[in-house]
mmCIF file of C-alpha atoms in Angstrom:
data_model
loop_
_atom_site.group_PDB
_atom_site.id
_atom_site.type_symbol
_atom_site.label_atom_id
_atom_site.label_comp_id
_atom_site.label_asym_id
_atom_site.label_seq_id
_atom_site.Cartn_x
_atom_site.Cartn_y
_atom_site.Cartn_z
ATOM 1 C CA MET A 1 27.025 -54.540 17.683
ATOM 2 C CA SER A 2 27.891 -52.450 20.738
ATOM 3 C CA LYS A 3 31.568 -52.304 21.670
ATOM 4 C CA SER A 4 32.606 -51.497 25.266
ATOM 5 C CA LEU A 5 35.443 -49.054 25.847
ATOM 6 C CA TYR A 6 36.799 -48.578 29.369
ATOM 7 C CA LEU A 7 38.106 -45.079 29.935
ATOM 8 C CA LYS A 8 40.111 -43.777 32.884
ATOM 9 C CA LEU A 9 41.027 -40.090 32.670
ATOM 10 C CA ASN A 10 43.919 -38.616 34.627
ATOM 11 C CA GLN A 11 43.183 -35.745 36.951
ATOM 12 C CA ILE A 12 45.995 -33.712 35.363
ATOM 13 C CA SER A 13 48.154 -34.466 32.322
ATOM 14 C CA GLU A 14 51.176 -32.505 31.167
ATOM 15 C CA VAL A 15 51.462 -32.167 27.390
ATOM 16 C CA HIS A 16 53.953 -30.426 25.120
ATOM 17 C CA ASP A 17 52.190 -30.692 21.759
ATOM 18 C CA LYS A 18 49.288 -28.488 20.705
ATOM 19 C CA ASP A 19 47.347 -31.462 19.357
ATOM 20 C CA VAL A 20 46.092 -33.346 22.418
ATOM 21 C CA TYR A 21 44.821 -36.877 21.871
ATOM 22 C CA LEU A 22 42.797 -39.099 24.135
ATOM 23 C CA LYS A 23 45.789 -41.344 24.857
ATOM 24 C CA ASP A 24 47.588 -38.284 26.253
ATOM 25 C CA ILE A 25 45.066 -37.647 29.021
ATOM 26 C CA GLY A 26 43.934 -41.107 30.038
ATOM 27 C CA THR A 27 44.131 -44.877 29.862
ATOM 28 C CA LEU A 28 41.892 -46.902 27.564
ATOM 29 C CA PHE A 29 40.972 -50.583 27.231
ATOM 30 C CA CYS A 30 38.855 -52.401 24.682
ATOM 31 C CA ASP A 31 38.708 -55.977 23.418
ATOM 32 C CA ASP A 32 38.547 -54.700 19.852
ATOM 33 C CA GLU A 33 42.052 -53.549 18.914
ATOM 34 C CA SER A 34 40.865 -51.398 16.012
ATOM 35 C CA VAL A 35 38.379 -49.536 18.207
ATOM 36 C CA LEU A 36 41.056 -49.042 20.859
ATOM 37 C CA ASN A 37 43.530 -47.564 18.375
ATOM 38 C CA ARG A 38 40.903 -45.252 16.871
ATOM 39 C CA CYS A 39 39.927 -43.950 20.294
ATOM 40 C CA LYS A 40 43.532 -43.430 21.336
ATOM 41 C CA ALA A 41 44.090 -41.333 18.224
ATOM 42 C CA LEU A 42 40.961 -39.227 18.854
ATOM 43 C CA LYS A 43 41.882 -35.535 19.135
ATOM 44 C CA VAL A 44 40.244 -33.998 22.206
ATOM 45 C CA LYS A 45 41.716 -30.495 22.001
ATOM 46 C CA LYS A 46 43.637 -28.189 19.702
ATOM 47 C CA ILE A 47 45.642 -25.630 21.670
ATOM 48 C CA GLN A 48 45.902 -22.293 19.905
ATOM 49 C CA SER A 49 48.037 -20.266 22.312
ATOM 50 C CA ASP A 50 51.804 -20.553 22.601
ATOM 51 C CA GLN A 51 51.723 -19.671 26.302
ATOM 52 C CA ASP A 52 51.856 -22.228 29.081
ATOM 53 C CA HIS A 53 48.337 -22.719 30.376
ATOM 54 C CA ARG A 54 46.044 -25.214 32.098
ATOM 55 C CA TYR A 55 42.808 -26.184 30.364
ATOM 56 C CA ILE A 56 39.831 -27.768 32.127
ATOM 57 C CA GLY A 57 37.740 -30.434 30.424
ATOM 58 C CA SER A 58 34.857 -32.767 31.244
ATOM 59 C CA VAL A 59 34.492 -36.480 30.592
ATOM 60 C CA LEU A 60 31.090 -35.737 29.035
ATOM 61 C CA ASP A 61 32.816 -33.852 26.232
ATOM 62 C CA VAL A 62 35.130 -36.810 25.650
ATOM 63 C CA ILE A 63 32.223 -39.265 25.570
ATOM 64 C CA SER A 64 30.446 -36.969 23.095
ATOM 65 C CA LEU A 65 33.478 -36.978 20.795
ATOM 66 C CA ILE A 66 33.689 -40.772 20.962
ATOM 67 C CA SER A 67 29.977 -41.091 20.162
ATOM 68 C CA GLN A 68 30.350 -38.769 17.171
ATOM 69 C CA MET A 69 33.218 -40.893 15.899
ATOM 70 C CA ASP A 70 31.376 -44.192 16.390
ATOM 71 C CA PRO A 71 27.866 -44.310 17.903
ATOM 72 C CA GLY A 72 28.279 -48.051 18.498
ATOM 73 C CA ILE A 73 30.940 -47.569 21.165
ATOM 74 C CA GLN A 74 29.676 -47.853 24.749
ATOM 75 C CA VAL A 75 31.969 -45.928 27.079
ATOM 76 C CA GLU A 76 32.485 -47.208 30.626
ATOM 77 C CA HIS A 77 34.061 -44.350 32.555
ATOM 78 C CA VAL A 78 36.070 -45.312 35.665
ATOM 79 C CA GLY A 79 38.258 -42.226 36.156
ATOM 80 C CA GLU A 80 37.977 -38.531 36.898
ATOM 81 C CA SER A 81 34.816 -36.667 35.885
ATOM 82 C CA ASP A 82 36.859 -33.529 35.169
ATOM 83 C CA TYR A 83 40.410 -33.377 33.912
ATOM 84 C CA ILE A 84 43.156 -30.807 33.450
ATOM 85 C CA ILE A 85 45.456 -30.428 30.461
ATOM 86 C CA ASP A 86 48.664 -28.741 31.602
ATOM 87 C CA TYR A 87 50.196 -27.395 28.406
ATOM 88 C CA LYS A 88 53.870 -26.480 28.535
ATOM 89 C CA ALA A 89 55.567 -25.331 25.371
ATOM 90 C CA LYS A 90 58.676 -27.208 24.341
ATOM 91 C CA LYS A 91 61.790 -25.513 25.646
ATOM 92 C CA LYS A 92 65.458 -26.277 25.478
ATOM 93 C CA PRO A 93 66.657 -27.880 28.725
ATOM 94 C CA ALA A 94 68.436 -25.316 30.882
ATOM 95 C CA LYS A 95 70.483 -27.521 33.169
ATOM 96 C CA VAL A 96 72.520 -24.665 34.612
ATOM 97 C CA TRP A 97 69.393 -22.727 35.580
ATOM 98 C CA ALA A 98 67.816 -25.880 37.026
ATOM 99 C CA TRP A 99 70.894 -26.552 39.160
ATOM 100 C CA CYS A 100 70.936 -22.917 40.328
ATOM 101 C CA LYS A 101 67.317 -23.182 41.457
ATOM 102 C CA THR A 102 68.027 -26.497 43.181
ATOM 103 C CA VAL A 103 71.012 -25.071 45.067
ATOM 104 C CA PHE A 104 69.050 -21.952 46.023
ATOM 105 C CA VAL A 105 66.144 -23.991 47.402
ATOM 106 C CA ALA A 106 68.540 -26.324 49.231
ATOM 107 C CA VAL A 107 70.335 -23.390 50.888
ATOM 108 C CA ILE A 108 67.049 -21.780 51.917
ATOM 109 C CA CYS A 109 65.748 -25.054 53.373
ATOM 110 C CA PHE A 110 69.018 -25.715 55.190
ATOM 111 C CA CYS A 111 69.183 -22.246 56.721
ATOM 112 C CA GLY A 112 65.506 -22.321 57.668
ATOM 113 C CA ALA A 113 65.798 -25.730 59.306
ATOM 114 C CA ALA A 114 68.980 -24.702 61.133
ATOM 115 C CA PHE A 115 67.318 -21.533 62.422
ATOM 116 C CA ALA A 116 64.251 -23.500 63.572
ATOM 117 C CA ILE A 117 66.409 -26.054 65.417
ATOM 118 C CA MET A 118 68.496 -23.349 67.096
ATOM 119 C CA THR A 119 65.380 -21.448 68.131
ATOM 120 C CA PHE A 120 63.852 -24.603 69.607
ATOM 121 C CA ASN A 121 67.063 -25.396 71.491
ATOM 122 C CA ASN A 122 67.148 -21.896 72.963
ATOM 123 C CA ASP A 123 63.456 -21.915 73.895
ATOM 124 C CA ALA A 124 63.756 -25.338 75.550
ATOM 125 C CA SER A 125 67.164 -24.485 77.110
ATOM 126 C CA VAL A 126 68.610 -27.737 75.780
ATOM 127 C CA THR A 127 72.139 -26.651 76.761
ATOM 128 C CA ASP A 128 71.090 -26.111 80.389
ATOM 129 C CA VAL A 129 69.324 -29.490 80.384
ATOM 130 C CA PHE A 130 72.450 -31.250 79.099
ATOM 131 C CA GLN A 131 74.602 -29.537 81.704
ATOM 132 C CA GLU A 132 72.227 -30.550 84.473
ATOM 133 C CA ILE A 133 72.102 -34.177 83.247
ATOM 134 C CA TYR A 134 75.893 -34.228 83.044
ATOM 135 C CA ARG A 135 76.242 -32.859 86.589
ATOM 136 C CA LEU A 136 73.704 -35.308 88.039
ATOM 137 C CA SER A 137 75.231 -38.276 86.208
ATOM 138 C CA LEU A 138 78.961 -37.641 86.793
ATOM 139 C CA GLY A 139 78.887 -35.326 89.762
ATOM 140 C CA GLN A 140 80.883 -32.579 88.089
ATOM 141 C CA GLU A 141 80.235 -29.545 85.987
ATOM 142 C CA ALA A 142 80.175 -30.002 82.205
ATOM 143 C CA GLY A 143 82.626 -28.292 79.902
ATOM 144 C CA ASP A 144 81.846 -26.446 76.711
ATOM 145 C CA PHE A 145 81.262 -29.635 74.707
ATOM 146 C CA THR A 146 80.313 -33.080 76.032
ATOM 147 C CA VAL A 147 79.233 -36.465 74.714
ATOM 148 C CA LEU A 148 75.622 -35.392 75.194
ATOM 149 C CA GLU A 149 75.882 -32.646 72.575
ATOM 150 C CA LEU A 150 77.687 -35.048 70.225
ATOM 151 C CA SER A 151 75.021 -37.737 70.630
ATOM 152 C CA TYR A 152 72.255 -35.158 70.206
ATOM 153 C CA SER A 153 73.763 -33.807 66.972
ATOM 154 C CA VAL A 154 74.306 -37.267 65.452
ATOM 155 C CA GLY A 155 70.866 -38.457 66.569
ATOM 156 C CA LEU A 156 69.207 -35.372 65.104
ATOM 157 C CA GLY A 157 70.727 -36.023 61.680
ATOM 158 C CA LEU A 158 69.845 -39.722 61.747
ATOM 159 C CA GLY A 159 66.333 -38.894 62.915
ATOM 160 C CA VAL A 160 65.784 -36.575 59.954
ATOM 161 C CA ILE A 161 66.999 -39.258 57.530
ATOM 162 C CA LEU A 162 64.779 -41.920 59.113
ATOM 163 C CA PHE A 163 61.750 -39.613 59.201
ATOM 164 C CA PHE A 164 62.023 -38.485 55.587
ATOM 165 C CA ASN A 165 62.886 -42.050 54.514
ATOM 166 C CA HIS A 166 65.152 -40.801 51.766
ATOM 167 C CA PHE A 167 68.872 -40.237 51.432
ATOM 168 C CA CYS A 168 70.406 -39.571 47.998
ATOM 169 C CA LYS A 169 69.072 -42.408 45.792
ATOM 170 C CA TRP A 170 68.348 -44.835 48.618
ATOM 171 C CA LYS A 171 65.119 -45.352 50.506
ATOM 172 C CA LEU A 172 64.723 -47.344 53.703
ATOM 173 C CA ASN A 173 61.418 -48.863 52.561
ATOM 174 C CA THR A 174 58.848 -48.589 49.800
ATOM 175 C CA ASP A 175 56.554 -46.169 51.650
ATOM 176 C CA PRO A 176 56.304 -42.668 50.178
ATOM 177 C CA THR A 177 58.273 -40.059 52.064
ATOM 178 C CA PRO A 178 56.466 -37.320 54.050
ATOM 179 C CA LEU A 179 57.655 -34.806 51.466
ATOM 180 C CA GLU A 180 56.165 -36.890 48.633
ATOM 181 C CA VAL A 181 52.868 -37.143 50.515
ATOM 182 C CA GLU A 182 52.708 -33.387 51.062
ATOM 183 C CA MET A 183 53.561 -32.689 47.413
ATOM 184 C CA ARG A 184 50.798 -35.039 46.220
ATOM 185 C CA LEU A 185 48.302 -33.392 48.579
ATOM 186 C CA TYR A 186 49.391 -29.989 47.271
ATOM 187 C CA GLU A 187 48.945 -31.124 43.649
ATOM 188 C CA ASP A 188 45.512 -32.591 44.413
ATOM 189 C CA ASN A 189 44.397 -29.360 46.100
ATOM 190 C CA ILE A 190 45.650 -27.288 43.158
ATOM 191 C CA SER A 191 43.789 -29.505 40.665
ATOM 192 C CA LYS A 192 40.552 -29.426 42.662
ATOM 193 C CA THR A 193 40.763 -25.647 43.021
ATOM 194 C CA LEU A 194 41.301 -25.162 39.290
ATOM 195 C CA ILE A 195 38.318 -27.384 38.465
ATOM 196 C CA GLN A 196 36.058 -25.713 41.039
ATOM 197 C CA ASN A 197 37.078 -22.215 39.939
ATOM 198 C CA ASP A 198 36.374 -23.093 36.312
ATOM 199 C CA GLY A 199 32.905 -24.347 37.224
ATOM 200 C CA ARG A 200 32.098 -21.260 39.272
ATOM 201 C CA LYS A 201 33.172 -18.882 36.539
ATOM 202 C CA GLU A 202 30.946 -20.667 34.039
ATOM 203 C CA SER A 203 27.959 -20.348 36.380
ATOM 204 C CA GLY A 204 28.690 -16.701 37.162
ATOM 205 C CA VAL A 205 29.538 -17.394 40.810
ATOM 206 C CA ASP A 206 33.169 -16.760 41.629
ATOM 207 C CA VAL A 207 35.212 -15.275 44.464
ATOM 208 C CA SER A 208 37.693 -13.563 42.136
#
């Protein structure tokens, strides 16, 4: 009797063990619990190298392994046609180094954003605009620092928080932040490039 197995492979899966099983790279569903457990425990790859590396695989290879294990299983694939195994060897957590990298990136981002804002203000002559607005509104020349600069500075900070929709552990709503969207797009582009490059190298057509 044919048994249906629904298989959804992840586009990329990070693993830390050299023995990679089907449950590590995808989600499975089957009415027969014994079939489901056997498929989850099916080894799809044995990593030989100790170096961190990304391995490309095809769903056809997975279906072939399942058929060899039990020809009576009918696989219904609903996920990615190609998948990536991102192997990272187990390492001791280096919290100090992680915090150093975080602080370094934060300082770079802060300085870069500050430089961009200052450059924009100079190019747009924001100071001259504020002085002119102050003179037209109150009929007198503005001093070195007015309520306009204060409002602009506070509004700029609030605008950044509202735009990025994230401050510390709090979010204004459930929508993903612009940074999260860009990171997901970056990850998707990296995965697609790795898969396409692997296919081109196998066919002898490659830009590298």
